Amino acid sequence: MTWQPILDGDLAERAWEAIRGIADDVAARDGSEPDFALFWSYLSTVLDDDKTARRAEVALERFARSIERGVPGLRLYGGLTGTGWVAAHVADDVEEFLAIVDEAILGALAADRWTFDYDLIGGLAGLAVYFLERGDAPAARTGRERIVAHFAALAERTPNGATWHTDPDLLPAHQRVTAPNGYYNCGLAHGVPGVLGALGRIAARPDAPAGCAALLADGVRWMRAQQLPGGGFPGWITDAPPVRTRVAWCYGDPGVALGLASAGVGGDELAKLNAWIDTPLDKAGIVDAGLCHGAAGLAHACNRFYHSTGDDMYRAAAIRWFEQALALRHPGKGVGGYQMYYPSTDGTASDWRDSPDFLDGAIGVALALFAGVTAVEPEWDRLMMCDLPVRS
């Protein structure tokens, strides 16, 4: 199987209308330069009109200027690592810049002990995503070796396998209230599934460091042991009884399933993780359309699972979530008709915001829709550890 569009007819027409509406609004805005460069690079592979070509050229020029200004921090999302990933993915003649990124990350990884986040969004797993994108570059191999060594040193060995704890000083204030001793995070964005995704991809390489596969197997064993009676996974584990969380990429069953599938769990064992597939729309906790915790993110995850397994159950679920993502569009509002929901951390208020961004904004929605209506494999989703291999 090669990558194929799964949307047709009226649904495909509505998807293209949404993509073009987002594109027009994005073109008129300032925003995160890596996200814009990524978006226009993919859109221009199919839309070969002069307007799109010019917009892609402008986005890459702005991206280049942002690199020259410098990027603070090493985070995959919002930092130098993510900027380097996008540069490696879409830009030409960037080896000089990537060498700077390599050196900065390797310098941080040279520490005797890693004391920062281990997660995908801003920690070790995110650094792994970058060095995986760098492929066979000498610095990339060194980086992957150091990351695996840090994961091994940070791992807690339990009767159920290896896991990774998030210390309370790494938590935002509102989470320390409910987890004063820290927690074991079960979400792909901030927790153990992201570690499994990173280790799984590194272990699959011919130059995988010694011990990577064994550490991965121990982590998979721990993660599977956290599945709750009746199916489903908690968002995190504290001293309180675990509770199944919402259905999303960032937290919940889809992200766990992606992490475990990346680690080699498949077939009947993967099917046991699919309690979320038939979750009614009104029970899923989905209120907006973004990739992180919205309808487009679920649609894309299901689309990836369909192309990886060939199981029509995932195709039907992807179409259902694409329909929901399109139903959440309100032309004339937000970015291309989309606003994103940002609840307050203290629970006293909520806010709908206009966001053009990749992970929690309209660009991500457009890229997911683009993957639903074109034959272009969405390799951008390596940023999210959604890149399950397409079934042959």
PDB file of C-alpha atoms in Angstrom, residues 48-337:
ATOM      1  CA  ASP A  48       1.601  24.398  -8.156  1.00  0.00           C
ATOM      2  CA  ASP A  49       0.020  27.782  -8.833  1.00  0.00           C
ATOM      3  CA  ASP A  50       2.089  30.961  -8.741  1.00  0.00           C
ATOM      4  CA  LYS A  51       0.396  32.232  -5.571  1.00  0.00           C
ATOM      5  CA  THR A  52       1.282  29.142  -3.565  1.00  0.00           C
ATOM      6  CA  ALA A  53       4.816  29.082  -4.950  1.00  0.00           C
ATOM      7  CA  ARG A  54       5.365  32.679  -3.918  1.00  0.00           C
ATOM      8  CA  ARG A  55       3.911  32.074  -0.467  1.00  0.00           C
ATOM      9  CA  ALA A  56       6.229  29.091   0.010  1.00  0.00           C
ATOM     10  CA  GLU A  57       9.202  31.179  -1.099  1.00  0.00           C
ATOM     11  CA  VAL A  58       8.313  33.964   1.341  1.00  0.00           C
ATOM     12  CA  ALA A  59       7.834  31.469   4.194  1.00  0.00           C
ATOM     13  CA  LEU A  60      11.260  29.923   3.604  1.00  0.00           C
ATOM     14  CA  GLU A  61      12.879  33.361   3.376  1.00  0.00           C
ATOM     15  CA  ARG A  62      11.332  34.373   6.698  1.00  0.00           C
ATOM     16  CA  PHE A  63      12.384  31.049   8.174  1.00  0.00           C
ATOM     17  CA  ALA A  64      15.981  31.684   7.083  1.00  0.00           C
ATOM     18  CA  ARG A  65      15.941  35.143   8.679  1.00  0.00           C
ATOM     19  CA  SER A  66      14.587  33.705  11.930  1.00  0.00           C
ATOM     20  CA  ILE A  67      17.496  31.254  11.996  1.00  0.00           C
ATOM     21  CA  GLU A  68      19.946  34.106  11.559  1.00  0.00           C
ATOM     22  CA  ARG A  69      18.383  35.919  14.543  1.00  0.00           C
ATOM     23  CA  GLY A  70      18.908  32.880  16.747  1.00  0.00           C
ATOM     24  CA  VAL A  71      16.489  30.557  18.541  1.00  0.00           C
ATOM     25  CA  PRO A  72      16.493  30.261  22.346  1.00  0.00           C
ATOM     26  CA  GLY A  73      16.209  26.975  24.210  1.00  0.00           C
ATOM     27  CA  LEU A  74      16.594  23.384  23.033  1.00  0.00           C
ATOM     28  CA  ARG A  75      12.946  22.294  22.987  1.00  0.00           C
ATOM     29  CA  LEU A  76      11.560  20.361  20.035  1.00  0.00           C
ATOM     30  CA  TYR A  77       8.438  22.497  20.200  1.00  0.00           C
ATOM     31  CA  GLY A  78       9.335  26.170  20.390  1.00  0.00           C
ATOM     32  CA  GLY A  79      13.112  25.859  20.522  1.00  0.00           C
ATOM     33  CA  LEU A  80      16.301  25.313  18.564  1.00  0.00           C
ATOM     34  CA  THR A  81      15.748  21.560  18.200  1.00  0.00           C
ATOM     35  CA  GLY A  82      12.420  22.028  16.428  1.00  0.00           C
ATOM     36  CA  THR A  83      13.841  24.741  14.200  1.00  0.00           C
ATOM     37  CA  GLY A  84      16.677  22.396  13.277  1.00  0.00           C
ATOM     38  CA  TRP A  85      14.240  19.567  12.556  1.00  0.00           C
ATOM     39  CA  VAL A  86      12.205  21.696  10.162  1.00  0.00           C
ATOM     40  CA  ALA A  87      15.374  22.985   8.498  1.00  0.00           C
ATOM     41  CA  ALA A  88      16.608  19.421   7.960  1.00  0.00           C
ATOM     42  CA  HIS A  89      13.178  18.405   6.669  1.00  0.00           C
ATOM     43  CA  VAL A  90      12.325  21.165   4.196  1.00  0.00           C
ATOM     44  CA  ALA A  91      15.309  23.427   3.508  1.00  0.00           C
ATOM     45  CA  ASP A  92      18.425  23.219   1.317  1.00  0.00           C
ATOM     46  CA  ASP A  93      21.972  24.335   2.094  1.00  0.00           C
ATOM     47  CA  VAL A  94      21.467  24.343   5.869  1.00  0.00           C
ATOM     48  CA  GLU A  95      24.339  22.111   6.969  1.00  0.00           C
ATOM     49  CA  GLU A  96      26.184  25.012   8.574  1.00  0.00           C
ATOM     50  CA  PHE A  97      23.145  25.797  10.710  1.00  0.00           C
ATOM     51  CA  LEU A  98      22.502  22.131  11.502  1.00  0.00           C
ATOM     52  CA  ALA A  99      26.101  21.771  12.666  1.00  0.00           C
ATOM     53  CA  ILE A 100      25.389  24.557  15.182  1.00  0.00           C
ATOM     54  CA  VAL A 101      22.244  22.752  16.324  1.00  0.00           C
ATOM     55  CA  ASP A 102      24.144  19.459  16.590  1.00  0.00           C
ATOM     56  CA  GLU A 103      26.844  21.064  18.720  1.00  0.00           C
ATOM     57  CA  ALA A 104      24.353  22.760  21.052  1.00  0.00           C
ATOM     58  CA  ILE A 105      22.372  19.571  21.670  1.00  0.00           C
ATOM     59  CA  LEU A 106      25.448  17.374  22.039  1.00  0.00           C
ATOM     60  CA  GLY A 107      26.839  19.861  24.532  1.00  0.00           C
ATOM     61  CA  ALA A 108      23.712  19.543  26.664  1.00  0.00           C
ATOM     62  CA  LEU A 109      23.743  15.759  26.354  1.00  0.00           C
ATOM     63  CA  ALA A 110      27.364  15.632  27.557  1.00  0.00           C
ATOM     64  CA  ALA A 111      26.148  16.206  31.130  1.00  0.00           C
ATOM     65  CA  ASP A 112      26.855  13.346  33.509  1.00  0.00           C
ATOM     66  CA  ARG A 113      23.191  13.226  34.505  1.00  0.00           C
ATOM     67  CA  TRP A 114      20.142  14.600  32.717  1.00  0.00           C
ATOM     68  CA  THR A 115      18.150  16.829  35.077  1.00  0.00           C
ATOM     69  CA  PHE A 116      15.641  18.284  32.648  1.00  0.00           C
ATOM     70  CA  ASP A 117      12.463  16.896  31.047  1.00  0.00           C
ATOM     71  CA  TYR A 118      12.631  13.523  29.344  1.00  0.00           C
ATOM     72  CA  ASP A 119       9.523  14.092  27.202  1.00  0.00           C
ATOM     73  CA  LEU A 120       8.748  14.645  23.523  1.00  0.00           C
ATOM     74  CA  ILE A 121       7.643  18.277  23.687  1.00  0.00           C
ATOM     75  CA  GLY A 122      10.723  19.711  25.360  1.00  0.00           C
ATOM     76  CA  GLY A 123      12.994  16.935  26.590  1.00  0.00           C
ATOM     77  CA  LEU A 124      15.117  13.931  25.653  1.00  0.00           C
ATOM     78  CA  ALA A 125      12.525  12.261  23.421  1.00  0.00           C
ATOM     79  CA  GLY A 126      12.250  15.469  21.410  1.00  0.00           C
ATOM     80  CA  LEU A 127      16.026  15.605  20.985  1.00  0.00           C
ATOM     81  CA  ALA A 128      15.832  12.040  19.688  1.00  0.00           C
ATOM     82  CA  VAL A 129      13.306  13.130  17.046  1.00  0.00           C
ATOM     83  CA  TYR A 130      15.837  15.659  15.782  1.00  0.00           C
ATOM     84  CA  PHE A 131      18.756  13.235  15.660  1.00  0.00           C
ATOM     85  CA  LEU A 132      16.574  10.637  13.932  1.00  0.00           C
ATOM     86  CA  GLU A 133      15.815  13.220  11.250  1.00  0.00           C
ATOM     87  CA  ARG A 134      19.583  13.790  10.871  1.00  0.00           C
ATOM     88  CA  GLY A 135      19.950  10.141   9.863  1.00  0.00           C
ATOM     89  CA  ASP A 136      23.526   8.994   9.303  1.00  0.00           C
ATOM     90  CA  ALA A 137      25.248  12.252  10.204  1.00  0.00           C
ATOM     91  CA  PRO A 138      28.097  11.451  12.653  1.00  0.00           C
ATOM     92  CA  ALA A 139      26.711  13.847  15.235  1.00  0.00           C
ATOM     93  CA  ALA A 140      23.328  12.154  15.001  1.00  0.00           C
ATOM     94  CA  ARG A 141      24.703   8.757  15.923  1.00  0.00           C
ATOM     95  CA  THR A 142      26.552  10.247  18.894  1.00  0.00           C
ATOM     96  CA  GLY A 143      23.409  12.096  19.923  1.00  0.00           C
ATOM     97  CA  ARG A 144      21.250   8.979  19.806  1.00  0.00           C
ATOM     98  CA  GLU A 145      23.809   7.041  21.856  1.00  0.00           C
ATOM     99  CA  ARG A 146      23.855   9.725  24.547  1.00  0.00           C
ATOM    100  CA  ILE A 147      20.060   9.939  24.623  1.00  0.00           C
ATOM    101  CA  VAL A 148      19.694   6.185  25.116  1.00  0.00           C
ATOM    102  CA  ALA A 149      22.321   6.314  27.869  1.00  0.00           C
ATOM    103  CA  HIS A 150      20.387   9.075  29.648  1.00  0.00           C
ATOM    104  CA  PHE A 151      17.111   7.181  29.285  1.00  0.00           C
ATOM    105  CA  ALA A 152      18.789   4.114  30.798  1.00  0.00           C
ATOM    106  CA  ALA A 153      20.194   6.130  33.705  1.00  0.00           C
ATOM    107  CA  LEU A 154      16.843   7.795  34.417  1.00  0.00           C
ATOM    108  CA  ALA A 155      14.782   4.606  34.191  1.00  0.00           C
ATOM    109  CA  GLU A 156      13.133   3.266  37.336  1.00  0.00           C
ATOM    110  CA  ARG A 157      13.053  -0.520  37.405  1.00  0.00           C
ATOM    111  CA  THR A 158       9.809  -1.972  38.750  1.00  0.00           C
ATOM    112  CA  PRO A 159       8.270  -5.462  38.829  1.00  0.00           C
ATOM    113  CA  ASN A 160       6.204  -4.394  35.804  1.00  0.00           C
ATOM    114  CA  GLY A 161       9.172  -3.086  33.827  1.00  0.00           C
ATOM    115  CA  ALA A 162      11.022   0.202  33.311  1.00  0.00           C
ATOM    116  CA  THR A 163       9.404   3.595  33.635  1.00  0.00           C
ATOM    117  CA  TRP A 164      10.341   7.264  33.927  1.00  0.00           C
ATOM    118  CA  HIS A 165       9.269   9.585  36.718  1.00  0.00           C
ATOM    119  CA  THR A 166       8.615  13.312  36.390  1.00  0.00           C
ATOM    120  CA  ASP A 167       9.876  15.153  39.457  1.00  0.00           C
ATOM    121  CA  PRO A 168       7.600  17.805  40.981  1.00  0.00           C
ATOM    122  CA  ASP A 169      10.063  20.615  40.274  1.00  0.00           C
ATOM    123  CA  LEU A 170       9.553  19.942  36.545  1.00  0.00           C
ATOM    124  CA  LEU A 171       5.759  20.327  36.788  1.00  0.00           C
ATOM    125  CA  PRO A 172       3.731  23.498  36.312  1.00  0.00           C
ATOM    126  CA  ALA A 173       2.283  24.888  39.540  1.00  0.00           C
ATOM    127  CA  HIS A 174      -1.265  23.684  38.909  1.00  0.00           C
ATOM    128  CA  GLN A 175      -0.075  20.076  38.448  1.00  0.00           C
ATOM    129  CA  ARG A 176       2.037  20.152  41.610  1.00  0.00           C
ATOM    130  CA  VAL A 177      -1.186  20.709  43.530  1.00  0.00           C
ATOM    131  CA  THR A 178      -2.507  17.295  42.497  1.00  0.00           C
ATOM    132  CA  ALA A 179       0.904  15.610  42.211  1.00  0.00           C
ATOM    133  CA  PRO A 180       3.122  17.087  44.971  1.00  0.00           C
ATOM    134  CA  ASN A 181       5.503  14.125  44.671  1.00  0.00           C
ATOM    135  CA  GLY A 182       5.577  14.202  40.889  1.00  0.00           C
ATOM    136  CA  TYR A 183       4.025  11.557  38.674  1.00  0.00           C
ATOM    137  CA  TYR A 184       4.453   8.874  36.052  1.00  0.00           C
ATOM    138  CA  ASN A 185       3.098  10.443  32.895  1.00  0.00           C
ATOM    139  CA  CYS A 186       1.228   8.171  30.473  1.00  0.00           C
ATOM    140  CA  GLY A 187       0.749  10.684  27.651  1.00  0.00           C
ATOM    141  CA  LEU A 188       2.648  10.674  24.370  1.00  0.00           C
ATOM    142  CA  ALA A 189       3.468  14.375  24.523  1.00  0.00           C
ATOM    143  CA  HIS A 190       4.914  14.463  28.021  1.00  0.00           C
ATOM    144  CA  GLY A 191       5.330  10.898  29.182  1.00  0.00           C
ATOM    145  CA  VAL A 192       6.458   7.319  28.815  1.00  0.00           C
ATOM    146  CA  PRO A 193       4.857   6.642  25.380  1.00  0.00           C
ATOM    147  CA  GLY A 194       7.133   9.341  23.945  1.00  0.00           C
ATOM    148  CA  VAL A 195      10.153   7.520  25.369  1.00  0.00           C
ATOM    149  CA  LEU A 196       8.933   4.284  23.778  1.00  0.00           C
ATOM    150  CA  GLY A 197       8.479   6.056  20.446  1.00  0.00           C
ATOM    151  CA  ALA A 198      12.031   7.402  20.585  1.00  0.00           C
ATOM    152  CA  LEU A 199      13.583   4.116  21.701  1.00  0.00           C
ATOM    153  CA  GLY A 200      11.555   2.167  19.138  1.00  0.00           C
ATOM    154  CA  ARG A 201      12.811   4.269  16.258  1.00  0.00           C
ATOM    155  CA  ILE A 202      16.404   4.192  17.494  1.00  0.00           C
ATOM    156  CA  ALA A 203      16.269   0.422  18.104  1.00  0.00           C
ATOM    157  CA  ALA A 204      15.064  -0.125  14.519  1.00  0.00           C
ATOM    158  CA  ARG A 205      18.242   1.449  13.111  1.00  0.00           C
ATOM    159  CA  PRO A 206      21.264  -0.718  12.200  1.00  0.00           C
ATOM    160  CA  ASP A 207      23.465   1.501  14.401  1.00  0.00           C
ATOM    161  CA  ALA A 208      21.239   1.201  17.478  1.00  0.00           C
ATOM    162  CA  PRO A 209      23.217   1.497  20.734  1.00  0.00           C
ATOM    163  CA  ALA A 210      23.686  -1.632  22.821  1.00  0.00           C
ATOM    164  CA  GLY A 211      20.939  -2.056  25.376  1.00  0.00           C
ATOM    165  CA  CYS A 212      18.396   0.051  23.495  1.00  0.00           C
ATOM    166  CA  ALA A 213      16.150  -2.866  22.520  1.00  0.00           C
ATOM    167  CA  ALA A 214      16.174  -4.335  26.027  1.00  0.00           C
ATOM    168  CA  LEU A 215      15.319  -0.985  27.613  1.00  0.00           C
ATOM    169  CA  LEU A 216      12.514  -0.564  25.073  1.00  0.00           C
ATOM    170  CA  ALA A 217      11.086  -3.994  25.900  1.00  0.00           C
ATOM    171  CA  ASP A 218      11.087  -3.167  29.617  1.00  0.00           C
ATOM    172  CA  GLY A 219       9.346   0.144  28.958  1.00  0.00           C
ATOM    173  CA  VAL A 220       6.696  -1.521  26.798  1.00  0.00           C
ATOM    174  CA  ARG A 221       6.013  -4.034  29.561  1.00  0.00           C
ATOM    175  CA  TRP A 222       5.455  -1.243  32.100  1.00  0.00           C
ATOM    176  CA  MET A 223       3.232   0.786  29.766  1.00  0.00           C
ATOM    177  CA  ARG A 224       0.985  -2.148  28.925  1.00  0.00           C
ATOM    178  CA  ALA A 225       0.597  -2.907  32.625  1.00  0.00           C
ATOM    179  CA  GLN A 226      -1.032   0.508  33.135  1.00  0.00           C
ATOM    180  CA  GLN A 227      -4.077  -0.317  31.008  1.00  0.00           C
ATOM    181  CA  LEU A 228      -7.153  -0.005  33.200  1.00  0.00           C
ATOM    182  CA  PRO A 229      -9.818  -2.692  33.632  1.00  0.00           C
ATOM    183  CA  GLY A 230     -12.213  -2.405  30.710  1.00  0.00           C
ATOM    184  CA  GLY A 231      -9.592  -0.702  28.546  1.00  0.00           C
ATOM    185  CA  GLY A 232      -8.085   2.740  28.439  1.00  0.00           C
ATOM    186  CA  PHE A 233      -5.105   4.439  30.050  1.00  0.00           C
ATOM    187  CA  PRO A 234      -4.755   7.157  32.694  1.00  0.00           C
ATOM    188  CA  GLY A 235      -3.171  10.503  31.935  1.00  0.00           C
ATOM    189  CA  TRP A 236      -0.725  10.094  34.771  1.00  0.00           C
ATOM    190  CA  ILE A 237      -0.138   7.979  37.851  1.00  0.00           C
ATOM    191  CA  THR A 238       0.127   9.546  41.295  1.00  0.00           C
ATOM    192  CA  ASP A 239      -0.728   8.395  44.805  1.00  0.00           C
ATOM    193  CA  ALA A 240      -4.428   8.686  43.892  1.00  0.00           C
ATOM    194  CA  PRO A 241      -6.324   5.945  42.022  1.00  0.00           C
ATOM    195  CA  PRO A 242      -5.689   6.200  38.258  1.00  0.00           C
ATOM    196  CA  VAL A 243      -8.521   7.476  36.063  1.00  0.00           C
ATOM    197  CA  ARG A 244      -8.916   7.060  32.315  1.00  0.00           C
ATOM    198  CA  THR A 245      -8.190  10.344  30.565  1.00  0.00           C
ATOM    199  CA  ARG A 246      -9.606  11.989  27.436  1.00  0.00           C
ATOM    200  CA  VAL A 247      -9.106  10.615  23.948  1.00  0.00           C
ATOM    201  CA  ALA A 248      -6.330  12.558  22.210  1.00  0.00           C
ATOM    202  CA  TRP A 249      -2.847  12.453  20.736  1.00  0.00           C
ATOM    203  CA  CYS A 250      -1.209  14.222  23.671  1.00  0.00           C
ATOM    204  CA  TYR A 251      -2.910  12.284  26.472  1.00  0.00           C
ATOM    205  CA  GLY A 252      -4.992   9.159  26.270  1.00  0.00           C
ATOM    206  CA  ASP A 253      -5.291   5.908  24.399  1.00  0.00           C
ATOM    207  CA  PRO A 254      -4.419   7.066  20.842  1.00  0.00           C
ATOM    208  CA  GLY A 255      -1.045   8.419  21.937  1.00  0.00           C
ATOM    209  CA  VAL A 256      -0.313   5.309  23.989  1.00  0.00           C
ATOM    210  CA  ALA A 257      -1.235   3.123  21.022  1.00  0.00           C
ATOM    211  CA  LEU A 258       1.088   5.136  18.768  1.00  0.00           C
ATOM    212  CA  GLY A 259       3.932   4.792  21.258  1.00  0.00           C
ATOM    213  CA  LEU A 260       3.449   1.053  21.613  1.00  0.00           C
ATOM    214  CA  ALA A 261       3.004   0.517  17.867  1.00  0.00           C
ATOM    215  CA  SER A 262       6.280   2.381  17.347  1.00  0.00           C
ATOM    216  CA  ALA A 263       7.854  -0.113  19.718  1.00  0.00           C
ATOM    217  CA  GLY A 264       6.663  -3.069  17.636  1.00  0.00           C
ATOM    218  CA  VAL A 265       3.344  -3.936  19.264  1.00  0.00           C
ATOM    219  CA  GLY A 266       0.960  -4.995  16.520  1.00  0.00           C
ATOM    220  CA  GLY A 267      -1.690  -7.465  15.425  1.00  0.00           C
ATOM    221  CA  ASP A 268      -3.996  -8.764  18.136  1.00  0.00           C
ATOM    222  CA  GLU A 269      -1.938  -7.042  20.815  1.00  0.00           C
ATOM    223  CA  LEU A 270      -2.464  -3.663  19.152  1.00  0.00           C
ATOM    224  CA  ALA A 271      -6.189  -4.397  18.855  1.00  0.00           C
ATOM    225  CA  LYS A 272      -6.365  -4.734  22.642  1.00  0.00           C
ATOM    226  CA  LEU A 273      -5.416  -1.048  22.892  1.00  0.00           C
ATOM    227  CA  ASN A 274      -8.318   0.131  20.764  1.00  0.00           C
ATOM    228  CA  ALA A 275     -11.043   0.779  23.301  1.00  0.00           C
ATOM    229  CA  TRP A 276     -10.899   4.413  22.158  1.00  0.00           C
ATOM    230  CA  ILE A 277     -11.828   3.765  18.528  1.00  0.00           C
ATOM    231  CA  ASP A 278     -15.575   3.586  19.143  1.00  0.00           C
ATOM    232  CA  THR A 279     -15.718   6.346  21.759  1.00  0.00           C
ATOM    233  CA  PRO A 280     -18.833   8.463  21.042  1.00  0.00           C
ATOM    234  CA  LEU A 281     -18.043  12.014  20.004  1.00  0.00           C
ATOM    235  CA  ASP A 282     -19.755  13.432  23.065  1.00  0.00           C
ATOM    236  CA  LYS A 283     -17.673  11.225  25.385  1.00  0.00           C
ATOM    237  CA  ALA A 284     -14.243  11.805  23.873  1.00  0.00           C
ATOM    238  CA  GLY A 285     -13.584  15.206  25.448  1.00  0.00           C
ATOM    239  CA  ILE A 286     -12.877  16.806  22.053  1.00  0.00           C
ATOM    240  CA  VAL A 287     -13.952  20.437  21.709  1.00  0.00           C
ATOM    241  CA  ASP A 288     -11.652  21.834  19.008  1.00  0.00           C
ATOM    242  CA  ALA A 289      -9.899  20.622  15.873  1.00  0.00           C
ATOM    243  CA  GLY A 290      -6.156  20.876  16.586  1.00  0.00           C
ATOM    244  CA  LEU A 291      -3.584  18.107  16.284  1.00  0.00           C
ATOM    245  CA  CYS A 292      -2.618  18.036  19.947  1.00  0.00           C
ATOM    246  CA  HIS A 293      -5.969  17.316  21.590  1.00  0.00           C
ATOM    247  CA  GLY A 294      -8.529  17.855  18.863  1.00  0.00           C
ATOM    248  CA  ALA A 295     -10.465  16.164  16.102  1.00  0.00           C
ATOM    249  CA  ALA A 296      -7.832  16.568  13.363  1.00  0.00           C
ATOM    250  CA  GLY A 297      -5.228  14.911  15.587  1.00  0.00           C
ATOM    251  CA  LEU A 298      -7.458  11.877  16.067  1.00  0.00           C
ATOM    252  CA  ALA A 299      -8.318  11.782  12.373  1.00  0.00           C
ATOM    253  CA  HIS A 300      -4.639  11.798  11.471  1.00  0.00           C
ATOM    254  CA  ALA A 301      -3.728   9.116  14.017  1.00  0.00           C
ATOM    255  CA  CYS A 302      -6.472   6.876  12.629  1.00  0.00           C
ATOM    256  CA  ASN A 303      -5.325   7.650   9.079  1.00  0.00           C
ATOM    257  CA  ARG A 304      -1.790   6.558   9.997  1.00  0.00           C
ATOM    258  CA  PHE A 305      -3.036   3.372  11.649  1.00  0.00           C
ATOM    259  CA  TYR A 306      -5.112   2.605   8.551  1.00  0.00           C
ATOM    260  CA  HIS A 307      -2.152   3.015   6.206  1.00  0.00           C
ATOM    261  CA  SER A 308       0.038   0.966   8.536  1.00  0.00           C
ATOM    262  CA  THR A 309      -2.363  -1.932   9.155  1.00  0.00           C
ATOM    263  CA  GLY A 310      -4.825  -1.850   6.238  1.00  0.00           C
ATOM    264  CA  ASP A 311      -7.655  -2.292   8.755  1.00  0.00           C
ATOM    265  CA  ASP A 312     -10.804  -0.537   7.506  1.00  0.00           C
ATOM    266  CA  MET A 313     -11.846   0.079  11.114  1.00  0.00           C
ATOM    267  CA  TYR A 314      -9.192   2.803  11.290  1.00  0.00           C
ATOM    268  CA  ARG A 315     -10.244   4.250   7.932  1.00  0.00           C
ATOM    269  CA  ALA A 316     -13.850   4.581   9.084  1.00  0.00           C
ATOM    270  CA  ALA A 317     -12.719   6.183  12.340  1.00  0.00           C
ATOM    271  CA  ALA A 318     -10.456   8.613  10.465  1.00  0.00           C
ATOM    272  CA  ILE A 319     -13.321   9.701   8.225  1.00  0.00           C
ATOM    273  CA  ARG A 320     -15.577  10.157  11.242  1.00  0.00           C
ATOM    274  CA  TRP A 321     -13.022  12.409  12.950  1.00  0.00           C
ATOM    275  CA  PHE A 322     -12.339  14.330   9.734  1.00  0.00           C
ATOM    276  CA  GLU A 323     -16.073  14.995   9.536  1.00  0.00           C
ATOM    277  CA  GLN A 324     -15.972  16.300  13.091  1.00  0.00           C
ATOM    278  CA  ALA A 325     -12.950  18.506  12.356  1.00  0.00           C
ATOM    279  CA  LEU A 326     -14.790  20.044   9.421  1.00  0.00           C
ATOM    280  CA  ALA A 327     -17.962  20.484  11.478  1.00  0.00           C
ATOM    281  CA  LEU A 328     -15.921  22.557  13.948  1.00  0.00           C
ATOM    282  CA  ARG A 329     -15.006  25.044  11.229  1.00  0.00           C
ATOM    283  CA  HIS A 330     -16.763  28.416  11.300  1.00  0.00           C
ATOM    284  CA  PRO A 331     -15.742  30.510   8.269  1.00  0.00           C
ATOM    285  CA  GLY A 332     -15.007  34.103   9.169  1.00  0.00           C
ATOM    286  CA  LYS A 333     -13.678  33.234  12.618  1.00  0.00           C
ATOM    287  CA  GLY A 334     -10.190  32.450  13.812  1.00  0.00           C
ATOM    288  CA  VAL A 335      -7.648  31.229  11.272  1.00  0.00           C
ATOM    289  CA  GLY A 336      -9.422  29.836   8.240  1.00  0.00           C
ATOM    290  CA  GLY A 337     -12.512  29.242  10.349  1.00  0.00           C
TER     291      GLY A 337
END
